[in-house]
Short mmCIF file of C-alpha atoms in Angstrom, two decimals:
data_model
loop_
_atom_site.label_atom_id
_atom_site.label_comp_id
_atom_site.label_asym_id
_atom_site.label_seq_id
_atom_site.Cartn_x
_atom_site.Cartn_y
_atom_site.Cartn_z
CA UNK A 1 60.09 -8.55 -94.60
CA UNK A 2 60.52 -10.39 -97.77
CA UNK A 3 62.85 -13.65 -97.93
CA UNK A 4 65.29 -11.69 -100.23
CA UNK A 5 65.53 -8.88 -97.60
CA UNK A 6 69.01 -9.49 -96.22
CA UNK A 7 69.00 -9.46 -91.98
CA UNK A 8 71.66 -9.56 -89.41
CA UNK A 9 71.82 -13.23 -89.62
CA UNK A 10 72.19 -13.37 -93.18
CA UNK A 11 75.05 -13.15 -95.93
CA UNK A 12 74.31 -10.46 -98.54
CA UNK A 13 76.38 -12.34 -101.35
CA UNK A 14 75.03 -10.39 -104.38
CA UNK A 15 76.90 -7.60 -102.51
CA UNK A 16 80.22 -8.97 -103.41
CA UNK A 17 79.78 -9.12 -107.35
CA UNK A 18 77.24 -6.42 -107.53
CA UNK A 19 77.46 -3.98 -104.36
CA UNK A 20 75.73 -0.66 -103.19
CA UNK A 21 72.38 -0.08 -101.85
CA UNK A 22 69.92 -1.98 -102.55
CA UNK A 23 67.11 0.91 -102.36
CA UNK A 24 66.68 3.06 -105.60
CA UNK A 25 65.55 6.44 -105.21
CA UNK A 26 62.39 7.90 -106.74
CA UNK A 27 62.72 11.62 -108.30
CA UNK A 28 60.09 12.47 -105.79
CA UNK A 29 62.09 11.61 -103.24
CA UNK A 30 65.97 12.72 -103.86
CA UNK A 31 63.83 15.95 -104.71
CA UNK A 32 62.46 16.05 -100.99
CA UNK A 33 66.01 14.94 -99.74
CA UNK A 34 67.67 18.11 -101.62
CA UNK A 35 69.56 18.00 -104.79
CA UNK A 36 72.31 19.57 -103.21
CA UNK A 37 75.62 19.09 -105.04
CA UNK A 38 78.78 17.38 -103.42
CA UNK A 39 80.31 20.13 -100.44
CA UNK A 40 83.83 21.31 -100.42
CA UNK A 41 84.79 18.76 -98.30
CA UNK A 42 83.61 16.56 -100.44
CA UNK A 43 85.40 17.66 -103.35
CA UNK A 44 88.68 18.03 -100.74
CA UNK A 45 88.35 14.26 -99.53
CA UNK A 46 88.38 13.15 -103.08
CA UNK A 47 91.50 15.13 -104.38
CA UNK A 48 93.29 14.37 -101.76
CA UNK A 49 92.78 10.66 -102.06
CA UNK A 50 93.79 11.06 -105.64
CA UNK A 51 96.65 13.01 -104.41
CA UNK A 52 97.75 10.35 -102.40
CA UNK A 53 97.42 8.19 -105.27
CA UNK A 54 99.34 10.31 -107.69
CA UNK A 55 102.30 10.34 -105.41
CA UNK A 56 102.81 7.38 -104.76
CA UNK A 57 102.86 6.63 -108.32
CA UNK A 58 105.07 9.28 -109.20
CA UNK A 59 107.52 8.03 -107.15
CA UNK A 60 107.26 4.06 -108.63
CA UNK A 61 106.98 5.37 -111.97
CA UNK A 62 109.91 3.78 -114.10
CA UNK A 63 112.38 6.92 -115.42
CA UNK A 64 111.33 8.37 -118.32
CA UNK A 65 107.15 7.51 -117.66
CA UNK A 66 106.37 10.36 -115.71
CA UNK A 67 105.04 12.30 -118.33
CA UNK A 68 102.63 9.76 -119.79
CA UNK A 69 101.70 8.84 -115.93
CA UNK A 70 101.00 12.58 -115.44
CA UNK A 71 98.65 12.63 -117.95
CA UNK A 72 97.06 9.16 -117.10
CA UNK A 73 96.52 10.65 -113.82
CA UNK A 74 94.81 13.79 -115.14
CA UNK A 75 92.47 11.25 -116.95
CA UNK A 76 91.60 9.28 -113.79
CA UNK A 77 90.72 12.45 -112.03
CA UNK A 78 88.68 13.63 -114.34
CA UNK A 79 87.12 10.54 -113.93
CA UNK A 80 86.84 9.78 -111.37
CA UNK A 81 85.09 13.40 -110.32
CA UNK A 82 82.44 13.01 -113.38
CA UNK A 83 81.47 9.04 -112.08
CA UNK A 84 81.34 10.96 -108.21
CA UNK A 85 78.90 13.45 -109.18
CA UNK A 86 76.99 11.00 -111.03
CA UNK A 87 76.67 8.58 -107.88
CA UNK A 88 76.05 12.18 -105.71
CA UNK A 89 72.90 12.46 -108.03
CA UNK A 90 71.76 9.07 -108.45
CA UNK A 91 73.31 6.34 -105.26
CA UNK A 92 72.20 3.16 -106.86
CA UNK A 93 73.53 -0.19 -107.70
CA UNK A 94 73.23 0.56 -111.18
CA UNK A 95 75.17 3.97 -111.39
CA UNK A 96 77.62 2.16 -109.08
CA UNK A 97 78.13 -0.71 -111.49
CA UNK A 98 78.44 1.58 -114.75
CA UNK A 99 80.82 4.34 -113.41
CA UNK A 100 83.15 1.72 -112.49
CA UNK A 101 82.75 0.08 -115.85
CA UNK A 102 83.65 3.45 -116.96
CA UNK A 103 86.63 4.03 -114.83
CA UNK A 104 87.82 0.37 -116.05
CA UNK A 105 87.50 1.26 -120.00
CA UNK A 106 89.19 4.70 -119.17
CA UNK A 107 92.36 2.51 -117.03
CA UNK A 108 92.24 -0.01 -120.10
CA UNK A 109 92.30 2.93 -122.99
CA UNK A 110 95.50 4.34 -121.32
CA UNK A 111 97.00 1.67 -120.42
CA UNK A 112 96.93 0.19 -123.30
CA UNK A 113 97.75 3.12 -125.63
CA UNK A 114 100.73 3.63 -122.90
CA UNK A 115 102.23 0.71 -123.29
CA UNK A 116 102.01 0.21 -126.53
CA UNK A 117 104.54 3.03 -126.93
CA UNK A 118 106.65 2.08 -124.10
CA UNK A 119 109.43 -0.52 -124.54
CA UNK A 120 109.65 -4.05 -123.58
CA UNK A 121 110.43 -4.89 -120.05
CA UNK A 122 109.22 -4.19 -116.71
CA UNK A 123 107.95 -0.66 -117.60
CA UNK A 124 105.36 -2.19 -119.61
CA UNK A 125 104.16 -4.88 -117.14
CA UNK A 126 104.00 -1.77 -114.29
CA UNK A 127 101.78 0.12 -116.11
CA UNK A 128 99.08 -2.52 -115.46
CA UNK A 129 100.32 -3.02 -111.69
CA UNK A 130 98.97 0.46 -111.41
CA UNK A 131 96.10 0.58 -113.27
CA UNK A 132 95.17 -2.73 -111.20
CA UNK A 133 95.79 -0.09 -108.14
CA UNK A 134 94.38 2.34 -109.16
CA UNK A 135 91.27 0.79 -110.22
CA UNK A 136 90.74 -0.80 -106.59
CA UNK A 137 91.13 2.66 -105.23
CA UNK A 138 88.96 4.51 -107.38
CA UNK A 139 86.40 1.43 -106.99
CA UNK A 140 86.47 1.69 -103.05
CA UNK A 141 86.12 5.81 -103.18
CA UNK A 142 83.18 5.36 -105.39
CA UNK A 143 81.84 3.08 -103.04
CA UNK A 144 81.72 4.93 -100.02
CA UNK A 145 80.69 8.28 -102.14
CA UNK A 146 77.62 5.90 -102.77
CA UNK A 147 76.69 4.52 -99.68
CA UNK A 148 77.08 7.60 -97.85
CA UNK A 149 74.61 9.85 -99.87
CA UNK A 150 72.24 7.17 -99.98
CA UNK A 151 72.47 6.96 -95.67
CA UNK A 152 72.57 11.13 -96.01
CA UNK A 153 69.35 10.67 -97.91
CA UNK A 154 67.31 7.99 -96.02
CA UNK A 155 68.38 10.10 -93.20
CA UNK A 156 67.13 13.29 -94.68
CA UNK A 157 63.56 11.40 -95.60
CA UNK A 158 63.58 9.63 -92.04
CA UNK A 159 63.89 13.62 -90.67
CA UNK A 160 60.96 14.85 -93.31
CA UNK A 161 58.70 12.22 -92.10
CA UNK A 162 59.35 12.26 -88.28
CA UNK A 163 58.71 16.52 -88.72
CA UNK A 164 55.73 15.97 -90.86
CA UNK A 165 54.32 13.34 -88.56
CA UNK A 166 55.27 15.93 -85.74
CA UNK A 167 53.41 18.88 -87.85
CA UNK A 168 50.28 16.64 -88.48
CA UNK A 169 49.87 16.58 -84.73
CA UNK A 170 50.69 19.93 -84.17
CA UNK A 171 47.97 20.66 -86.91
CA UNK A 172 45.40 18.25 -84.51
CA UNK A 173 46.56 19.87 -81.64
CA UNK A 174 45.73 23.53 -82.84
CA UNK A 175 42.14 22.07 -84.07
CA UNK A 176 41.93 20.27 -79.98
CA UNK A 177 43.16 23.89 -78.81
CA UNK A 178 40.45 26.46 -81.19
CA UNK A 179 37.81 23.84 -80.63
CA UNK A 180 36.95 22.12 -76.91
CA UNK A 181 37.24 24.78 -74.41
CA UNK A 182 35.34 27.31 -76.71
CA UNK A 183 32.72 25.08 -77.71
CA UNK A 184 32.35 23.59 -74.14
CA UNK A 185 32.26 27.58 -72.86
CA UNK A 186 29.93 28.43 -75.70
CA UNK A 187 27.91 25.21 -75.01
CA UNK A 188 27.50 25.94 -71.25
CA UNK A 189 26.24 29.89 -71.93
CA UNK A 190 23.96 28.40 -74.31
CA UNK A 191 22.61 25.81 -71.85
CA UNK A 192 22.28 28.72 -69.55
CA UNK A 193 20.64 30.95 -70.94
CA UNK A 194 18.15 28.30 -72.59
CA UNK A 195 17.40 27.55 -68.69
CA UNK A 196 17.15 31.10 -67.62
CA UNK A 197 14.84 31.63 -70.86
CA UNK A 198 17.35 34.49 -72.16
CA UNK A 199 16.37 35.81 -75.51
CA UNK A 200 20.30 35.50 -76.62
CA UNK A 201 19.88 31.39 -76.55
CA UNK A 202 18.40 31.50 -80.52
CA UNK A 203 20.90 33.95 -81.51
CA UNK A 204 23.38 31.76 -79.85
CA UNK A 205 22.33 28.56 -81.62
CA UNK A 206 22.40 29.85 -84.76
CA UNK A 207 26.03 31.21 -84.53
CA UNK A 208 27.32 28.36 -83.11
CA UNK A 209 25.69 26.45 -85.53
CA UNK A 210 27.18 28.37 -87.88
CA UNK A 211 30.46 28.36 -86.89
CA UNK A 212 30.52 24.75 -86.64
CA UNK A 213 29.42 24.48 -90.40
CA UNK A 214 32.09 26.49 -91.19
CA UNK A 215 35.28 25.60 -89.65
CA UNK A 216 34.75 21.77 -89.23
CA UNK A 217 35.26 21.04 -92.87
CA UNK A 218 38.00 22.76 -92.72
CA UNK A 219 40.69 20.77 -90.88
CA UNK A 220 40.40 17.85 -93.15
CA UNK A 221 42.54 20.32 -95.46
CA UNK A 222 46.02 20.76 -95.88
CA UNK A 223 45.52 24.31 -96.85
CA UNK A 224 42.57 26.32 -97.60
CA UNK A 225 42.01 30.28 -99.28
CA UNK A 226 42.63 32.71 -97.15
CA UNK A 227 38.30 34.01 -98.05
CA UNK A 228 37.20 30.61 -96.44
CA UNK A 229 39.11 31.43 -93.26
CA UNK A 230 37.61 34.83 -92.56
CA UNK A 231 34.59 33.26 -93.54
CA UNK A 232 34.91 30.71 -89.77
CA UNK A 233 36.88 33.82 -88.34
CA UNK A 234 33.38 35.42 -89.00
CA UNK A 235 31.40 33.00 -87.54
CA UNK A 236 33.88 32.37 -84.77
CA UNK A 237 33.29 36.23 -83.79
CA UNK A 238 29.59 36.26 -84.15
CA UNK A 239 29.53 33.30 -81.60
CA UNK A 240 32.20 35.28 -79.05
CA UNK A 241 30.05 38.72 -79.55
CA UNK A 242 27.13 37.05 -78.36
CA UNK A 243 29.20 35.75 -75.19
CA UNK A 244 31.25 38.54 -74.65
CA UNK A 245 27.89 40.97 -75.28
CA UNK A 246 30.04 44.68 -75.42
CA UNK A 247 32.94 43.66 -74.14
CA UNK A 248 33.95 43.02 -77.96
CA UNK A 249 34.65 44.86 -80.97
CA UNK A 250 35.61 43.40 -83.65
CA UNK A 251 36.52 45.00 -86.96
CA UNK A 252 37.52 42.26 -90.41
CA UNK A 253 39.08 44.29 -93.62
CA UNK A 254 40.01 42.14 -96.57
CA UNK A 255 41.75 43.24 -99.96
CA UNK A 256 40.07 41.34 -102.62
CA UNK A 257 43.05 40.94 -104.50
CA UNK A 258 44.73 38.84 -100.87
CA UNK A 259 41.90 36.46 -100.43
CA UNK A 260 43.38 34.09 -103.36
CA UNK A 261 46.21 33.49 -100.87
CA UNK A 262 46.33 30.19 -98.74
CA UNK A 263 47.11 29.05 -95.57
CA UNK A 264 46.77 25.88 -93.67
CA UNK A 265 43.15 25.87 -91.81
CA UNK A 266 42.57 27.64 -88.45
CA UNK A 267 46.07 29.55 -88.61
CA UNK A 268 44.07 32.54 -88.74
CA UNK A 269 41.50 31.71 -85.85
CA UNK A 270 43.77 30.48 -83.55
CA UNK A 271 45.58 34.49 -83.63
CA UNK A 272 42.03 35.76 -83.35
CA UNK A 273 41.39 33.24 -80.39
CA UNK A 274 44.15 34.22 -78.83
CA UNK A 275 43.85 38.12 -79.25
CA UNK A 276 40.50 38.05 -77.89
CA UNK A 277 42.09 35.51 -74.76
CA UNK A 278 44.60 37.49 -73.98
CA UNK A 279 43.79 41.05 -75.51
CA UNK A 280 40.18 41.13 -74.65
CA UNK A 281 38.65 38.64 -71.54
CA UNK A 282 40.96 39.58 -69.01
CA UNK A 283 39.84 43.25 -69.30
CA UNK A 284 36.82 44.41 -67.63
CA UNK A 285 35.51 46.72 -70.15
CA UNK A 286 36.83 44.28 -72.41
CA UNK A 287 38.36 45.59 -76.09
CA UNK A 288 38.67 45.47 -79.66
CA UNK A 289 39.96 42.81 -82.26
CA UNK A 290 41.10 43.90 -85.60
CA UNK A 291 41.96 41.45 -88.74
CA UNK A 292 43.11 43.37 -91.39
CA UNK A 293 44.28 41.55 -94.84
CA UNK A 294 46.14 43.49 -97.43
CA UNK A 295 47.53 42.35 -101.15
CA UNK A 296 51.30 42.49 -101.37
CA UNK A 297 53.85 43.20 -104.21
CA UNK A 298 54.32 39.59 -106.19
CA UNK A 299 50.08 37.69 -105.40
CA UNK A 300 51.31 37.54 -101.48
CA UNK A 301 49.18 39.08 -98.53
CA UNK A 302 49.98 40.34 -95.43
CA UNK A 303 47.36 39.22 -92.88
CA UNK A 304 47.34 41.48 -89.52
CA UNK A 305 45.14 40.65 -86.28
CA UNK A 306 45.50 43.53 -83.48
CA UNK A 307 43.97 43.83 -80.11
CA UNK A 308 43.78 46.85 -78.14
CA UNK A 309 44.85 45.13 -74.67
CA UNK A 310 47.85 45.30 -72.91
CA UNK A 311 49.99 43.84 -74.83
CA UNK A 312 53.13 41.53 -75.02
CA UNK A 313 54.03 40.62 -71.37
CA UNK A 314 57.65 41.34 -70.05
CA UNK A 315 59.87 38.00 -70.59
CA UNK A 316 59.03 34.69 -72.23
CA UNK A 317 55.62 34.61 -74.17
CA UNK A 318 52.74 32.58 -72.20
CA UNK A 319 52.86 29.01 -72.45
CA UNK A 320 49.76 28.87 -73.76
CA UNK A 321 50.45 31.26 -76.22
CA UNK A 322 53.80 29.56 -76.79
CA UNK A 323 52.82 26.05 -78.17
CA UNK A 324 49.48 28.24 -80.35
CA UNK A 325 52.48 29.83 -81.81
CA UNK A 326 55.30 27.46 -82.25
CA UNK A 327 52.56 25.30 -83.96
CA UNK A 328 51.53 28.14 -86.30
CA UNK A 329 54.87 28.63 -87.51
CA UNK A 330 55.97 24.94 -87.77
CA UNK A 331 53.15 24.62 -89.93
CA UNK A 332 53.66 27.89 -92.59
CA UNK A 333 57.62 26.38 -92.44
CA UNK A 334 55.72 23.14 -93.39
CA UNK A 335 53.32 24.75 -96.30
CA UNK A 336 55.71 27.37 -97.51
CA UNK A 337 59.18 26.96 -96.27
CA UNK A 338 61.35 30.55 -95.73
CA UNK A 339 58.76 32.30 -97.63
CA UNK A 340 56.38 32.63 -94.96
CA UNK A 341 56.50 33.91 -91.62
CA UNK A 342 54.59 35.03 -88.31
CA UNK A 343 55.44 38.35 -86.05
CA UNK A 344 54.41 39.19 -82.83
CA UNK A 345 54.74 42.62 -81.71
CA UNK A 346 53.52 45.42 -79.45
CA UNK A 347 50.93 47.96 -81.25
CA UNK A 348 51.64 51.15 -81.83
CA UNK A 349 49.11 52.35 -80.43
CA UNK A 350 48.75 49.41 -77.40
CA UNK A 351 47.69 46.38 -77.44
CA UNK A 352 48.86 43.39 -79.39
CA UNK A 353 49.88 42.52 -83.08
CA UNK A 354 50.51 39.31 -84.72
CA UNK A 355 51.58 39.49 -88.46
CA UNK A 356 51.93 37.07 -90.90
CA UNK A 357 53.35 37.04 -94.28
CA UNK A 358 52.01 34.43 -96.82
CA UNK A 359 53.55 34.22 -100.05
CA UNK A 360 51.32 33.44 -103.69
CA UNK A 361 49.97 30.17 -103.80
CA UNK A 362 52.30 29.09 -106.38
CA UNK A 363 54.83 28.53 -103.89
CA UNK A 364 53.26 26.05 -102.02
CA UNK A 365 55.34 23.36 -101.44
CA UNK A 366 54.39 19.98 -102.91
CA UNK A 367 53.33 17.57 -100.11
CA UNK A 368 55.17 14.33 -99.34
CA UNK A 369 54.61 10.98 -101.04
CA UNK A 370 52.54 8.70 -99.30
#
């Protein structure tokens, strides 16, 4: 913390003669925090403030002044609104500082012009015991309009960067889930049937070899083309054919025109992982996986992978299953916002689906500022 950094302990005195936060938003930012405009309760606060103001000035007003305090008031609304939206857009010192050297010109205009026309005597000298009120008002509302966006947008970057932290683990966590308990169970076949001499151990080598080429470049990328997944998908099912012997089937159909599409890396395994867990192993005659990628209307693809097992179970999904999935859609939310989204469903014809919907690359969302 720098020595200019005010503390607990410690006066802020440039806040008296020159107040507001003291962070200033980059465009990078206030464009991750939302440009949202002001809400109606916003806009209901404010006019009734001015309401309030407006009536209680009505009331004072000398006889004969309403008029020209009616439209002073219509001036100091309008404003008053404009410097509001300007400090909803930008909450900085500076923007503070000039919209109330605004409202002060538009208070001195009037009031001036006002009572030049009115007639000696008290009339004249109230005009300016209004504007003075008036002006502290205005001041104080512009104040708080300030200092509460810029808290609703720290707040809104503090939430971006605690979820994005969250979503970077989740990402490690689905990379810890696809990769130690199949390599350790590929790992331990292969030791096997090196020891037992079996003629699958070279095949087996090579796959997992393979596979690992493949897929561990991949997680040190945010997102990746949709081709270079199926490519470790492909290598991911050579390795479990040569496990699973029979037992699996496995069937990959890509459009040409979807592989242009991205997601972020091992989305896509971790449904085929899981299909063959759940869809395939627990069956004695074990089953069929099917990954089926088709172009949509607009550069999106629909990616489907299908097992022929029993299905969703009754209830609450699997825990397991759970956290693969809650992770897989935290980070498509992450990559592409609304636009992209993951299905489970029962097959048709039995077994499993999971679907996902990936929009074009162009709507990938911009990642945050380091």
């Amino acid at each position: 913390m720098s020595a200019d950094t005010p503390t607990a302990d410690r006066i802020d005195w440039s806040q008296l003669w020159y107040p507001g936060p003291r962070r200033r938003f980059t465009a990078a930012e206030m464009a991750r925090a939302g440009r949202d405009r002001p809400s109606r309760t916003f806009g209901v606060m404010l006019t009734i403030t001015l309401a309030m103001l407006a009536q209680g000035a009505l009331q004072a007003a000398p006889a004969g002044e309403v008029a020209r305090l009616a439209g002073l008031l219509v001036a100091v609304y309008v404003a008053a609104w404009y410097g509001a939206l300007r400090l909803w857009a930008e909450p900085a010192r500076r923007t503070l500082l000039r919209e109330t050297l605004l409202v002060v010109a538009v208070f001195l205009l009037f009031a001036l012009g006002l009572r030049w026309r009115m007639a000696p005597g008290a009339a004249r000298d109230w005009i300016f015991h209004f504007g003075a009120a008036a002006f502290g008002l205005t001041t104080l509302t512009y104040w708080f309009v300030t200092v509460f966006r810029a808290h609703q947008i720290e707040a809104r970057l503090r939430e971006h960067e605690e979820r994005e932290r969250a979503l970077e683990l989740a990402r490690q966590l689905a990379t810890a889930q696809v990769q130690p308990h199949f390599l350790f169970n590929s790992l331990a076949s292969l030791q096997h049937w090196v020891d037992t001499r079996d003629d699958r151990a070279g095949p087996m080598l090579a796959a997992l070899t393979g596979y690992l080429r493949a897929t561990l470049p991949l997680f040190e990328r945010r997102v990746l083309p949709l081709a270079d997944e199926l490519q470790a998908v492909q290598r991911y099912l050579d390795v479990m054919r040569l496990r699973l012997g029979e037992r699996l089937a496995s069937e990959v159909h890509a459009d040409p025109a979807a592989l242009r599409v991205v997601l972020p890396p091992g989305l896509l395994l971790t449904l085929v992982e899981n299909a063959i867990e759940h869809g395939v192993s627990p069956r004695l005659h074990g089953g069929r996986v099917t990954v089926r990628c088709t172009a949509t209307p607009g550069g999106g693809a629909r990616v489907g992978v299908a097992d022929d097992g029993p299905g969703l179970p009754p209830g609450p999904v699997p825990d397991a299953a759970g956290v693969g999935l809650s992770n897989t859609r935290a980070r498509l939310a992450q990559a592409f916002g609304e636009r992209a989204r993951l299905q489970l469903a029962d097959a048709p014809d039995g077994g499993c689906v999971a679907t996902v919907d990936l929009p074009p690359p162009e709507t990938l969302l911009a990642p945050s500022p380091t």
